[in-house]
Each structure stands twice: as structure tokens, then as C-alpha cells.
Short mmCIF file of C-alpha atoms in Angstrom, two decimals:
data_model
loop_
_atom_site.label_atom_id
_atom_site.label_comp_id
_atom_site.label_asym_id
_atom_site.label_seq_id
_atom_site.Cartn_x
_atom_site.Cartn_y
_atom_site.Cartn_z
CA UNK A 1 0.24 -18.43 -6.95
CA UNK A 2 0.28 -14.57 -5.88
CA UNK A 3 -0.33 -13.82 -9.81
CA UNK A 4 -3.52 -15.77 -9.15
CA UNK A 5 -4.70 -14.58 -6.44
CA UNK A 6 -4.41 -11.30 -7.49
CA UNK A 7 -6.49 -12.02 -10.20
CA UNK A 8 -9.38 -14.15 -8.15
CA UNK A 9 -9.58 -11.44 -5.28
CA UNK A 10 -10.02 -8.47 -8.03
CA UNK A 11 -11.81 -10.34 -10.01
CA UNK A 12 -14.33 -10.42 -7.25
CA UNK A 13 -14.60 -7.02 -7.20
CA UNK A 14 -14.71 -6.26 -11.04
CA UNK A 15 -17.70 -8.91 -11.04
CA UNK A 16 -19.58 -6.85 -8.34
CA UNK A 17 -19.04 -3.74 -10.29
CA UNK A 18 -20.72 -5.50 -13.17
CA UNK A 19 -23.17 -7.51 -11.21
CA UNK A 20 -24.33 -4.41 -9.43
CA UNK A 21 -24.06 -1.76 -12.32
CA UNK A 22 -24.89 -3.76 -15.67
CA UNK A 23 -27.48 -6.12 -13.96
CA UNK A 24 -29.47 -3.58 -12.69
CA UNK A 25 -29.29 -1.37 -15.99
CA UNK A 26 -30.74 -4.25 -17.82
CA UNK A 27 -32.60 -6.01 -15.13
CA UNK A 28 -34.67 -3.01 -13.26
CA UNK A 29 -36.48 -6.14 -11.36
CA UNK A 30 -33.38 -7.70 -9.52
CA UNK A 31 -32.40 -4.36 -8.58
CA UNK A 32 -33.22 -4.36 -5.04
CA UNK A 33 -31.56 -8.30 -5.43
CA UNK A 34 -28.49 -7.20 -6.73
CA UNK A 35 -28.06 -4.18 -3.83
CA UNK A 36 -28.40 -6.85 -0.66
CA UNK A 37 -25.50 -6.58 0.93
CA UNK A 38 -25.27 -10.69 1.09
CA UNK A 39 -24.19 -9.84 -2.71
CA UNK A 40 -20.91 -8.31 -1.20
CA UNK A 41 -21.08 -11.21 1.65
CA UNK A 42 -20.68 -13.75 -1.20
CA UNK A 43 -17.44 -11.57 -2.93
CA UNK A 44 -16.03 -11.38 0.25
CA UNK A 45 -15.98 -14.81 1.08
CA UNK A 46 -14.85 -16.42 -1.99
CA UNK A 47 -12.00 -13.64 -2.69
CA UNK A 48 -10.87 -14.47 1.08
CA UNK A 49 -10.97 -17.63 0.72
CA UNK A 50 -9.07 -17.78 -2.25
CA UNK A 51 -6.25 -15.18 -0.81
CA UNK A 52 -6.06 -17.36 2.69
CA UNK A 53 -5.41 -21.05 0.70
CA UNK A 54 -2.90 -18.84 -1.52
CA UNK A 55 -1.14 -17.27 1.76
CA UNK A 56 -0.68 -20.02 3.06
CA UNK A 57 0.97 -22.11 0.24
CA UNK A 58 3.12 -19.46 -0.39
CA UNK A 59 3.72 -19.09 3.51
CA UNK A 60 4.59 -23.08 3.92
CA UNK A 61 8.05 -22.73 1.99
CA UNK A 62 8.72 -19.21 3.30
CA UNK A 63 7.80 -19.64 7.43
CA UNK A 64 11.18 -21.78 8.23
CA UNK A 65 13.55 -19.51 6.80
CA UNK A 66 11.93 -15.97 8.04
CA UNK A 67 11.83 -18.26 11.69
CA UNK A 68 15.72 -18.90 11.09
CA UNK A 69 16.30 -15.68 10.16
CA UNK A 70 14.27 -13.42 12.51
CA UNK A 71 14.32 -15.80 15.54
CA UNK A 72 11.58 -14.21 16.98
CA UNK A 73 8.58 -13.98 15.38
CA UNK A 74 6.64 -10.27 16.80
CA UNK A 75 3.30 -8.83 15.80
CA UNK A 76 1.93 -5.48 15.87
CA UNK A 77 5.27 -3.60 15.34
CA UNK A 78 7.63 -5.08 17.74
CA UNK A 79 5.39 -7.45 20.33
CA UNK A 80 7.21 -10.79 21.32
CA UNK A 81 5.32 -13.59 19.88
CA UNK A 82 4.36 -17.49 18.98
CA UNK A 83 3.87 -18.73 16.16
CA UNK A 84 -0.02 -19.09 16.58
CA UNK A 85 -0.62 -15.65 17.83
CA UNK A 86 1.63 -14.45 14.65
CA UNK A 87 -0.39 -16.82 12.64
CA UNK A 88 -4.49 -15.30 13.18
CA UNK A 89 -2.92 -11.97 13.26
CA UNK A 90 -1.50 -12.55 9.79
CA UNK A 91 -4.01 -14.19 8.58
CA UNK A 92 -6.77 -11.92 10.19
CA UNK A 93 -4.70 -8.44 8.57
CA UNK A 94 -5.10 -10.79 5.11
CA UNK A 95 -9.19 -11.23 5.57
CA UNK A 96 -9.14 -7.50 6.36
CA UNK A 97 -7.34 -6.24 3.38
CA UNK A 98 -8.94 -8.23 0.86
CA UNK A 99 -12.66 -7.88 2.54
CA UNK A 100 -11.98 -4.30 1.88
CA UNK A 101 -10.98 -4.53 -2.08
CA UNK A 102 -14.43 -5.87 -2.26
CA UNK A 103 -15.52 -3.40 0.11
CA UNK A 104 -14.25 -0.43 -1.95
CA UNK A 105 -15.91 -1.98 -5.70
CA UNK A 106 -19.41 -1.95 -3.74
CA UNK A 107 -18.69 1.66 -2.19
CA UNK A 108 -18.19 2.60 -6.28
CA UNK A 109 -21.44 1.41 -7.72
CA UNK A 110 -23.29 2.69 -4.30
CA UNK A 111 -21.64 6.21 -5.05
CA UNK A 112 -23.05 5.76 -8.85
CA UNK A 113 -26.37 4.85 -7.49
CA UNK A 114 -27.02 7.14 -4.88
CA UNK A 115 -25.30 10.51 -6.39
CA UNK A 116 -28.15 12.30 -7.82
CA UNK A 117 -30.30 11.76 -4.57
CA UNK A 118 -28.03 13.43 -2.09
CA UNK A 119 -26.44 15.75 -4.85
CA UNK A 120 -28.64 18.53 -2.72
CA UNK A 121 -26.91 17.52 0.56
CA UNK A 122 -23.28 16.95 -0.94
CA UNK A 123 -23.39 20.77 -2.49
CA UNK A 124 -24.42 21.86 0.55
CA UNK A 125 -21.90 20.27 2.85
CA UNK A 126 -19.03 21.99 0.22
CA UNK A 127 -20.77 25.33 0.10
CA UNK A 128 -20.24 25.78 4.00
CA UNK A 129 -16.87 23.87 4.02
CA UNK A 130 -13.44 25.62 3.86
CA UNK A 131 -13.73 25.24 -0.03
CA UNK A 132 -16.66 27.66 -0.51
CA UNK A 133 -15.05 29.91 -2.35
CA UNK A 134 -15.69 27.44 -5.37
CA UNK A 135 -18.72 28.06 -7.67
CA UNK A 136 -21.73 26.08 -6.65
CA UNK A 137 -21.98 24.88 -10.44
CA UNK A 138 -18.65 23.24 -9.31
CA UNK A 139 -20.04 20.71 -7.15
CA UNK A 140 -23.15 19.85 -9.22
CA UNK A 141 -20.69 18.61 -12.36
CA UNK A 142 -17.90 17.17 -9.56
CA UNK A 143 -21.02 14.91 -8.49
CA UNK A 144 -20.02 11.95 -5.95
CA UNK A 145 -20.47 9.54 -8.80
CA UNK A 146 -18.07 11.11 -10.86
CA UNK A 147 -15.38 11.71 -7.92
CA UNK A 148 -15.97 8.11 -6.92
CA UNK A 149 -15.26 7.02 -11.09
CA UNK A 150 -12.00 9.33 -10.77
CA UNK A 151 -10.82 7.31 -7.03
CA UNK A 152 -11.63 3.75 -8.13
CA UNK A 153 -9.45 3.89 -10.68
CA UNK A 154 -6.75 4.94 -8.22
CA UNK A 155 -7.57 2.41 -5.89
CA UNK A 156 -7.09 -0.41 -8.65
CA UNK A 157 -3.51 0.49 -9.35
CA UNK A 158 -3.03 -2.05 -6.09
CA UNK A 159 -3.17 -4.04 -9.08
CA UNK A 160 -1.59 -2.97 -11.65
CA UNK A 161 0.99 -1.41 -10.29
CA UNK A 162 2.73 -4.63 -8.95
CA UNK A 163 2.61 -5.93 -12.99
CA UNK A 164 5.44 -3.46 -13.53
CA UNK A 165 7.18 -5.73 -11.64
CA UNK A 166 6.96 -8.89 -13.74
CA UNK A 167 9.81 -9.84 -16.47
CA UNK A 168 7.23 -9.86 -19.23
CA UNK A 169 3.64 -10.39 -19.53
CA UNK A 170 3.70 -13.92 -20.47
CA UNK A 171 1.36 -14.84 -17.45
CA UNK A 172 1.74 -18.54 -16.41
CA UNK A 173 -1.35 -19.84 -14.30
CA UNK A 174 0.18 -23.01 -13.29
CA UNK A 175 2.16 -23.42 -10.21
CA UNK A 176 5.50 -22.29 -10.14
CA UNK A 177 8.59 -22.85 -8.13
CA UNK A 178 9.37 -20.38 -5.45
CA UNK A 179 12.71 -18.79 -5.53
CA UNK A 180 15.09 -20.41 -3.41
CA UNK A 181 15.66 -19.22 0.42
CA UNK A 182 18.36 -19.48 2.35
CA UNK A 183 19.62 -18.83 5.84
CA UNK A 184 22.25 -16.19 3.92
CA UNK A 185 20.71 -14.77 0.89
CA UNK A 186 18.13 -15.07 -1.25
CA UNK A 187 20.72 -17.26 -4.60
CA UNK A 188 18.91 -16.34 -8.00
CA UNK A 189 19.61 -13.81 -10.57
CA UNK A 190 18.06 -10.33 -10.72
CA UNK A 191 16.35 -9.58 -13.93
CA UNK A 192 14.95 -6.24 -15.16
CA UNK A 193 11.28 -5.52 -14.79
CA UNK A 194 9.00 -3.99 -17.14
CA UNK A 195 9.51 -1.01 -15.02
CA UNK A 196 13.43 -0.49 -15.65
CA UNK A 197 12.87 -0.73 -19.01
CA UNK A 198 10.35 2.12 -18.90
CA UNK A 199 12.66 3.86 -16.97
CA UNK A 200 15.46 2.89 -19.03
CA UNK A 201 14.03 4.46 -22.43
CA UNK A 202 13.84 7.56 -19.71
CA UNK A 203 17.39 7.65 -19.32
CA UNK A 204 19.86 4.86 -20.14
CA UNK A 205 22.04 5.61 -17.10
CA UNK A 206 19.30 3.76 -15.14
CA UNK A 207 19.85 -0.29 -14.61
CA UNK A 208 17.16 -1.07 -12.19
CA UNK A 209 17.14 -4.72 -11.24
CA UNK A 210 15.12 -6.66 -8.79
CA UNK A 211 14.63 -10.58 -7.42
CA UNK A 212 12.41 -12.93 -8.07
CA UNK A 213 11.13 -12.87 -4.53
CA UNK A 214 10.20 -9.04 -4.88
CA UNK A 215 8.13 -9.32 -7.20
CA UNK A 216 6.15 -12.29 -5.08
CA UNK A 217 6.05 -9.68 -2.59
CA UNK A 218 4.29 -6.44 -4.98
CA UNK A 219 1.77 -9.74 -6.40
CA UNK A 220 1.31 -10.48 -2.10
CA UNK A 221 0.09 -6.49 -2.10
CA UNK A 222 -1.59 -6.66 -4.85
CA UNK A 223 -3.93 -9.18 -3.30
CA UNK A 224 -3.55 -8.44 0.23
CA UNK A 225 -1.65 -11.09 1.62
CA UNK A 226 -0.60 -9.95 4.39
CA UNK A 227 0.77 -12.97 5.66
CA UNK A 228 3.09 -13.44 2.68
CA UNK A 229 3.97 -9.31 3.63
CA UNK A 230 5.21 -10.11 6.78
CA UNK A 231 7.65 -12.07 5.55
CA UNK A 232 8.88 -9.54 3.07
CA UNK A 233 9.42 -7.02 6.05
CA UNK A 234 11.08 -8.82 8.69
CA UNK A 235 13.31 -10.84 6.74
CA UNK A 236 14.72 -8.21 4.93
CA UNK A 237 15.23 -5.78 8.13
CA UNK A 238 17.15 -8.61 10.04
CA UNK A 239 19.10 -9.24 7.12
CA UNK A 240 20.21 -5.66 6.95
CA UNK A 241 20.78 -5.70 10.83
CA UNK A 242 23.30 -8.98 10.45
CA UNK A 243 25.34 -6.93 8.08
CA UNK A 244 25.39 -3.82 10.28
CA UNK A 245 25.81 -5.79 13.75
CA UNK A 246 28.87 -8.26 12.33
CA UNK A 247 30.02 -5.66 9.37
CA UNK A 248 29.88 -8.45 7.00
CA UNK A 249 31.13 -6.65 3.33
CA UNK A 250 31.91 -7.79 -0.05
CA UNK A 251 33.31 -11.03 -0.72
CA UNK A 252 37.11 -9.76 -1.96
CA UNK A 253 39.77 -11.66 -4.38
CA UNK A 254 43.06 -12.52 -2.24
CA UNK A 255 45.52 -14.17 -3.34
CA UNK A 256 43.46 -17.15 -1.20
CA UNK A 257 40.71 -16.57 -3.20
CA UNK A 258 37.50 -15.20 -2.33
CA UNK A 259 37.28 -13.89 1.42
CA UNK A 260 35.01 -11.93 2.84
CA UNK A 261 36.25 -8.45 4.34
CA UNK A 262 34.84 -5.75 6.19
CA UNK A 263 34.97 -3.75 3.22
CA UNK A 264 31.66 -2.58 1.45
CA UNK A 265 29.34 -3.42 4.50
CA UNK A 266 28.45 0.11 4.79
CA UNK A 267 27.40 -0.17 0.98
CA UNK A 268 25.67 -3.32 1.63
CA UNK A 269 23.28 -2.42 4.24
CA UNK A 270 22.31 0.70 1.57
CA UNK A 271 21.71 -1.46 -0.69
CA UNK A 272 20.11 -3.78 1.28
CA UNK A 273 17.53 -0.51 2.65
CA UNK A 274 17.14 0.35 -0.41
CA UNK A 275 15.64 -2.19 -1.64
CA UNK A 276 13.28 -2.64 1.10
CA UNK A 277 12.47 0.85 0.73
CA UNK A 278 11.16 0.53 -2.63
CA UNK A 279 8.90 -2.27 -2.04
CA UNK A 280 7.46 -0.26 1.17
CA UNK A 281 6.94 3.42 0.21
CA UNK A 282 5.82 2.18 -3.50
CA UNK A 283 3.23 -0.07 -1.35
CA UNK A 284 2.00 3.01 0.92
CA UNK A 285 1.56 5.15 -1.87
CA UNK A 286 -0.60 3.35 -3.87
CA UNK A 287 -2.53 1.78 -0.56
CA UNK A 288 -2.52 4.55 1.69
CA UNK A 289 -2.88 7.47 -0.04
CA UNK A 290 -4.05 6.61 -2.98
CA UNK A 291 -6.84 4.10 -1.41
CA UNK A 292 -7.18 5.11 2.27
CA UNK A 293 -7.31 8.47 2.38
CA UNK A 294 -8.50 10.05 -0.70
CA UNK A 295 -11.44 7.12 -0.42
CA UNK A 296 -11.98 6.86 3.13
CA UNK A 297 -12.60 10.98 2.70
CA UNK A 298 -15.39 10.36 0.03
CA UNK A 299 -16.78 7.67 1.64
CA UNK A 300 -17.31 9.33 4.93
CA UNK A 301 -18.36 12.52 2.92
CA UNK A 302 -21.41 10.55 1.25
CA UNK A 303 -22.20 8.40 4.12
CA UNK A 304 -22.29 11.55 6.37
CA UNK A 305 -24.72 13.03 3.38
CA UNK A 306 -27.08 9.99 3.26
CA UNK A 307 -27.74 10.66 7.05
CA UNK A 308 -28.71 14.14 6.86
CA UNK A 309 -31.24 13.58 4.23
CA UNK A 310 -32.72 10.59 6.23
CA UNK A 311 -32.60 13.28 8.82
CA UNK A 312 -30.40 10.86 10.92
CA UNK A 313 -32.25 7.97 10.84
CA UNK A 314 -30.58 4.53 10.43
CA UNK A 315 -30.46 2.86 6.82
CA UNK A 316 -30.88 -0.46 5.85
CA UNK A 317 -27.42 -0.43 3.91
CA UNK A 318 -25.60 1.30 6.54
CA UNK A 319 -24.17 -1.38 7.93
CA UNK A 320 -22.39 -2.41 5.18
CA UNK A 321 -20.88 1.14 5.01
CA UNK A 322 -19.74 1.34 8.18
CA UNK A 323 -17.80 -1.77 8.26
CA UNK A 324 -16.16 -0.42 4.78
CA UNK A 325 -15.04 2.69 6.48
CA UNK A 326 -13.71 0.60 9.80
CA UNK A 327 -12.03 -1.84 7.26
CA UNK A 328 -10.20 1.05 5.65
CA UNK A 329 -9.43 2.46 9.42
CA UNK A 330 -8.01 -0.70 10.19
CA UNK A 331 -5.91 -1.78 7.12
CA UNK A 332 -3.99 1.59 8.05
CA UNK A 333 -2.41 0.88 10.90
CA UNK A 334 -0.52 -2.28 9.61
CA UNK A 335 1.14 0.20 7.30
CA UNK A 336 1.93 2.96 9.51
CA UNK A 337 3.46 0.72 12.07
CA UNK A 338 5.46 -0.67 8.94
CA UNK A 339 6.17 3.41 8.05
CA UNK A 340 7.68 3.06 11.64
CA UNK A 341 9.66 0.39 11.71
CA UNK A 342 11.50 1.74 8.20
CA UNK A 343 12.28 4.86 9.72
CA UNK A 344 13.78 3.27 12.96
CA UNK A 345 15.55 1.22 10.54
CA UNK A 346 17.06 3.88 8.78
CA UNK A 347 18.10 5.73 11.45
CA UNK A 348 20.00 3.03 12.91
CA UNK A 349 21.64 2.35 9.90
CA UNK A 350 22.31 6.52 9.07
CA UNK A 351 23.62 6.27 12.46
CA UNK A 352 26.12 2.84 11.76
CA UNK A 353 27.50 4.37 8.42
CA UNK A 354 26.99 8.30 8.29
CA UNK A 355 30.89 8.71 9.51
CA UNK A 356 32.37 6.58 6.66
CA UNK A 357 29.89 8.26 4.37
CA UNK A 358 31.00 12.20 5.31
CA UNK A 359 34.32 11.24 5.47
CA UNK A 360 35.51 9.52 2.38
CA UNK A 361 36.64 11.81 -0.46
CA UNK A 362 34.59 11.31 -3.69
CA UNK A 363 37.38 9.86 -5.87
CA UNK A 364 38.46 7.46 -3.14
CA UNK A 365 38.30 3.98 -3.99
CA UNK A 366 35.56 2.50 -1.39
CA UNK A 367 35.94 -1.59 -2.59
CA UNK A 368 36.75 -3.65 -5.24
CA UNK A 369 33.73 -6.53 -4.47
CA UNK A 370 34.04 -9.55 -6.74
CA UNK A 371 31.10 -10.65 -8.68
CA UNK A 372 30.10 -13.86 -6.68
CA UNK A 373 26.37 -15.24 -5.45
CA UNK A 374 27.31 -14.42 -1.55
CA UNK A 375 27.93 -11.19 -3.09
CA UNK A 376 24.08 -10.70 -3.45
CA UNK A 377 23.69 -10.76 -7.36
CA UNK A 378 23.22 -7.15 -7.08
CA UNK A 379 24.28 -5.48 -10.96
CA UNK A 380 27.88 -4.89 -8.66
CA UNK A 381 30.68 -2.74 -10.48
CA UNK A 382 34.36 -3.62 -10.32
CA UNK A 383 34.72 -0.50 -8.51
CA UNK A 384 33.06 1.57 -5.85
CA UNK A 385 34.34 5.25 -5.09
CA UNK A 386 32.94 7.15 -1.90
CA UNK A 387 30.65 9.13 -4.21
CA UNK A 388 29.01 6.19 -4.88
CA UNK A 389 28.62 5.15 -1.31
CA UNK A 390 27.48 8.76 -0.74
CA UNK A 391 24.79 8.53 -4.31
CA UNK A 392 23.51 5.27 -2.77
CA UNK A 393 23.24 7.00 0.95
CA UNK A 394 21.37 10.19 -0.86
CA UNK A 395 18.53 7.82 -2.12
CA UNK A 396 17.65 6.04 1.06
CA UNK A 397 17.61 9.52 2.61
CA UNK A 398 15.39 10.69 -0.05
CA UNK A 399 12.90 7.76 -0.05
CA UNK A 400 13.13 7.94 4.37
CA UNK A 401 11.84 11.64 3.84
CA UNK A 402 9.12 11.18 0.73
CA UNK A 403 7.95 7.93 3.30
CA UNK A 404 7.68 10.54 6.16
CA UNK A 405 5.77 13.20 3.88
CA UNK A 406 3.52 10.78 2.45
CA UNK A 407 2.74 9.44 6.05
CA UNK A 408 2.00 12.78 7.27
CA UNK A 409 -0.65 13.91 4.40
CA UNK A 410 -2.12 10.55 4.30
CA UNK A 411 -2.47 10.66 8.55
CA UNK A 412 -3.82 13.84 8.39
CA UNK A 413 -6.45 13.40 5.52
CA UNK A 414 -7.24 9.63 7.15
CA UNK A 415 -7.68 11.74 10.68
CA UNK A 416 -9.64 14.65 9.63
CA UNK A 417 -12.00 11.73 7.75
CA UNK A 418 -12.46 9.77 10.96
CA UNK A 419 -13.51 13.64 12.77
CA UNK A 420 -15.95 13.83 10.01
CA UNK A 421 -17.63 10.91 10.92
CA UNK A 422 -17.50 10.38 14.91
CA UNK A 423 -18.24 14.35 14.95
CA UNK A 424 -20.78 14.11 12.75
CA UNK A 425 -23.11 11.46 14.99
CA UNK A 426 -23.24 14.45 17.62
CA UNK A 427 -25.29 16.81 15.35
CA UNK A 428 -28.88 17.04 14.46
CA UNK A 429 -28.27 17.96 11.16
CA UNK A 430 -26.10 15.06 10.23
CA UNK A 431 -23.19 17.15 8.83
CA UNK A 432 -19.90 18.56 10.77
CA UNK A 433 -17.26 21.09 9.14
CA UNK A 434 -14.11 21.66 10.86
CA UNK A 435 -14.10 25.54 10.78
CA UNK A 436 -18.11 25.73 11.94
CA UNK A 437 -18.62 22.46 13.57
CA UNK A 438 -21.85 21.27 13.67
CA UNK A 439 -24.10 22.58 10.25
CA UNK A 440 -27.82 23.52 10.11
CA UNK A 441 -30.42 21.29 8.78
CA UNK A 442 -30.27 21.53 4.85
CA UNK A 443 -33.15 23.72 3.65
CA UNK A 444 -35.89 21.38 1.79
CA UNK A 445 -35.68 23.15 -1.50
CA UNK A 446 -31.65 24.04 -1.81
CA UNK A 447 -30.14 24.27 -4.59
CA UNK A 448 -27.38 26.60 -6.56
CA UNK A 449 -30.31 28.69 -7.30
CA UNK A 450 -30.92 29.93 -3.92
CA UNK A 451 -27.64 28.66 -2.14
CA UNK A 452 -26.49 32.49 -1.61
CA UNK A 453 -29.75 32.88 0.74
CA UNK A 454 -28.66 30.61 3.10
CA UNK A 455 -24.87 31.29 3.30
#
């Protein structure tokens, strides 16, 4: 189901690339047809469409164990509430995301279109920005077209990305059966993705396994379903909180049999985190920074371009512009409130287990867990030793700190995009820099030529 919709809602926005790009190349009559931004109504309504039917499928055999888990269901970061209001926020984050995949392919072919008719305005904006130190030649080869054919690209690994994740690439198109959830643990085997075996030929001491239900949750990104995503959060994070809050370890052999000890709970919640952790970050990289910020910047930049040569006036596309750059202003803040709730999550759990951690020597042994479902299927060794406790603490504290650096660029380049374009609806001109605020009007006749003269 997630495979598919991945497929459907990016599909969409291949087929407006085409629509928009080919059909106009070899129809010059329907051009005008083709640009009406009802073209992008129609993408946006089937892809969403398609993504809410699939959210929801995959939602009706997840919802009763998250409730069972979680207990209480809370939206916007850590706000009490029922299961309606939890509902058309979920589903309303969902329209959001995947309104702005389609969004993003009709920014690309817009970029195409319109590049050589504010090329004037876009090397003048860079010529008085805090990169005009660069050659003016520069800016007339790094055109918007060709930046926005570099950021696309970027943008689609949303996509592709996730397919690391699969076993293989025998894609199956028929309904298949989700993995099975229960109140204690998700009970299937972990398999190795296409991923660990890339990483694998990189060095053999790597053995990176992952569930079933991961990789529903990279196909959820990879589509935008954020209703699906919210289950992939909040389950996981009260999960690691039982184990903390009752220190629930391995399952041990006694001379009983298996019993479960206090033993290896520390290890488990790492574990636990770290898993999370690389579903997360991986998804804010390729969303936030890759999409968001490097994309909302160019998009601004143009649209910001496109006024000052229409010497402020309104457009008839506009519209559609402006509700791309809100989308991408809005799909943010799910995933820096998720950046938040990780960190807090980490912290607690640095807090819970940074004494046993510090403590126990490196040859030490640290538990003995037997290999059993409870267990959590995780590739366990006979043996742990408190270096490995300390090797598994190391790389949640790495990802915490890569999650905070990757927050703070992306905030900062998302920010300074969003002064850009309030700023720039105070100035005659049409065009704001940080370092000179508002710009005068271009010249009529700039160009590289005579750009020195009006330095």
C-alpha cells in the first residue's frame, strides 16, 4: 500500500513535469493550457486523494495498538487530544505534504520557463547580495533553470531514498499483509535492506538490520503520509519510555528458564533510540534540508525576481506560488516539533542510563540476553561488554548532535528565506538583501556588461 502510494503521488508530479515541459515543446498552442494552475489543481487532487484512501488503510490496523500503547493520543508536539481532533490534523499534515510534492514539480518547470526572462533581475539581486564577490558571468551560466534542475533532483530522493529500505526490488503491487502489532513488540524478523548491503561491501563489520514496519514507515515519507508517521513516532517513544520507567531488560536463561531481568534495559532503550533516530534524522535530511530549505530559498529568490520586473504588480500565477512557498513553511514545523520531541527524548534517556554507561569498565560483562522474540529480534550477541553499551550510547549521541546541526542550518536558511519574502513586500523595488535592505530599482538595460556602473 505505502509502495503504491508512493508511486501514484510522484507519479503525479513526474506527469506534470512532462505535461508542462514536453507538451508545450511540441504543442506551442496549449501552452498557455498547460500553465493554468487548475493543471496543478487536478495533480493535487488525485495524488491526495490517493495518499488519504492509502493512510487510512494502513492507519485502520495500526490506530488500536498506537491507542493501547500511547494512551493518549496528542497533536502538535505534546497537546492532549481525541481521536477526531488527532484525526483532521493527521490527515490535514498528509494533504499538506503531498499538495506540496506536486507543488515543488510545478515550481521546476515554472523555473525552466521563466529563467531567461528575469535572468536580468536574478544577476542583479546576487551582484548586490553578500556573494558579490563572484564573477557576474557566474550567475548568467548558474541560471535559475539550471539551479532549479540541480534542487529537483534533491527533492526527489523523498523517493528514492526510502527504496534503500526494501529487501529487494521485487516490487509487489498487490496488497500485502501488515506486519503484526502487538501491545509488547512489534514479533517478525529483521532482514537486511538494500542499504546494509551497500554498507556492508563498505566494511563487513557492519550488520545493519531493520523491521518490516520501518520500512512502511520510510514508504509513509516517501509519500507524505503523515498520518501513517504519527504512528511511527509515538509508538516507538512510549515504547522506549516503558523500558526506561519499569527497567524492563533482556529476557535471561535461569535455571527456570527464560525470565526477564533488569539486566540490559539500559542497552535496550539505546537500541530502541536508535532506531527511531535513524528513521527521523534520515527523514529531516532529505525533507528539510534537502527540500525545504535549499528550495524554499530558490523559490522565494525567483518569486521575489518576477515582482521586481513586473515592478510589483500582482501576477496571474502568483497565487499558485505563494501557496507553494506557505506549503513548504508549513510542512516544516511538523518536523521540527518532531526534531524536539527526539531531543527531549534523548535527554531523558542520557539522563536514565549515563551513570551505568561512565561507570562500567570496558571488558566488563554488561548481559548475557538470550535470543528469544520478547527479546526484540534485534541481530543480539551472546555477550554484551560495557564498551558495547558505551559504542551503542556514542551513536545516539552522535545522531542527537548531527539532528541538532542539521536543524540549526536548515532553521536558519528556512528563516532568512521567509525575511526575503515578507521584507521584500515593503520595498519599491521588489528586492531585499540582508546586509543593504531594501535594493534600488534594477536599471532597464543591466547586464554583466555594465553591472560595475551601478555597483
Amino acid at each position: 500500500l505505502a509502495m503504491t502510494s508512493a508511486i501514484v503521488v510522484w507519479g503525479c508530479a513526474f506527469g506534470l513535469v512532462l505535461v508542462r515541459g514536453c507538451g508545450g515543446w511540441l504543442m506551442p498552442q496549449l501552452q498557455n493550457t498547460l500553465n493554468n494552475p487548475w493543471v496543478l489543481a487536478v495533480a493535487v487532487g488525485v495524488a491526495s486523494s490517493y495518499g488519504w484512501n492509502t493512510d487510512l488503510k494502513i492507519m485502520k490496523l495500526c490506530i488500536i495498538p498506537m491507542v493501547q500503547r500511547v494512551k493518549q493520543l496528542r497533536v502538535f508536539g505534546g497537546v492532549p487530544a481525541n481521536f477526531e481532533v488527532f484525526y483532521a490534523v493527521a490527515m490535514l499534515s498528509s494533504f499538506v505534504q503531498i499538495s506540496t510534492i506536486q507543488m515543488n514539480a510545478w515550481f521546476l518547470v515554472t523555473a525552466f520557463q521563466t529563467s531567461q526572462q528575469y535572468l536580468s533581475a536574478w544577476v542583479y539581486l546576487f551582484k548586490h547580495s553578500c556573494l558579490s564577490f563572484i564573477a557576474c558571468e557566474a550567475w548568467t551560466t548558474l541560471t535559475p533553470a539550471t539551479v532549479a534542475l540541480c534542487l529537483w533532483p534533491l527533492s526527489v530522493l523523498q523517493l528514492f531514498q526510502p527504496m534503500l529500505w526494501l529487501k529487494d526490488l521485487h516490487f509487489q503491487f498487490k496488497q500485502r499483509p501488515l506486519p503484526q502489532i502487538q501491545l509488547y513488540g512489534v514479533y517478525e524478523e529483521p532482514y537486511e535492506p538494500l542499504y546494509g548491503r551497500v554498507l556492508r561491501r563498505v566494511s563487513s563489520d557492519i550488520n545493519l538490520r531493520i523491521f518490516h514496519h520501518e520500512q512502511l514507515f520510510q514508504l509513509a515519507t516517501a509519500s507524505g503520509l503523515k498520518y501513517t508517521g504519527a504512528f511511527a513516532l509515538s509508538y516507538a517513544l512510549k515504547e522506549v519510555s516503558d523500558i526506561k520507567d519499569s527497567r524492563c531488560g533482556f529476557q535471561i536463561m535461569t535455571s527456570a528458564g527464560l525470565d526477564v531481568m533488569y539486566v540490559g534495559w539500559e542497552l535496550r532503550c539505546l537500541m530502541k533510540l536508535r532506531s527511531l533516530q535513524r528513521n527521523i534524522v534520515t527523514r529531516m535530511f532529505f525533507v528539510v534540508f534537502l527540500k525545504q530549505s535549499l528550495q524554499m530559498n530558490l523559490q522565494i529568490t525567483l518569486y521575489n525576481a518576477a515582482k521586481m520586473e513586473r515592478m510589483g504588480q500582482w501576477g496571474n500565477t502568483d497565487w499558485s506560488q505563494v501557496v507553494s512557498i506557505f506549503g513548504l513553511w508549513v510542512t516544516t514545523l511538523p518536523e521540527l516539533v518532531d526534531a524536539t520531541i527526539l531531543g527531549v527524548a534523548f535527554l531523558k534517556i542520557r539522563k536514565a542510563v549515563k551513570d551505568k554507561v561512565f561507570q562500567i569498565p570496558d571488558d566488563e560483562i554488561y548481559a548475557c540476553p538470550a535470543k528469544s522474540k520478547t527479546n526484540g529480534n534485534f541481530n543480539l550477541k551472546e555477550e554484551y561488554k560495557g564498551s558495547d553499551l558505551k559504542q551503542w550510547y556514542r551513536a545516539t549521541r552522535r545522531s542527537f548532535i548531527f539532528m541538532l546541526i542539521l536543524v540549526a542550518v536548515s532553521v536558519f536558511m528556512i528563516g532568512y528565506a521567509m525575511a526575503k519574502f515578507v521584507f521584500t513586500m515593503r520595498c519599491k523595488s521588489g528586492l531585499w538583501q540582508f546586509q543593504g535592505g531594501c535594493l534600488d530599482r534594477m536599471p532597464d538595460s543591466y547586464n554583466c556588461s555594465n553591472a560595475k556602473e551601478y555597483e
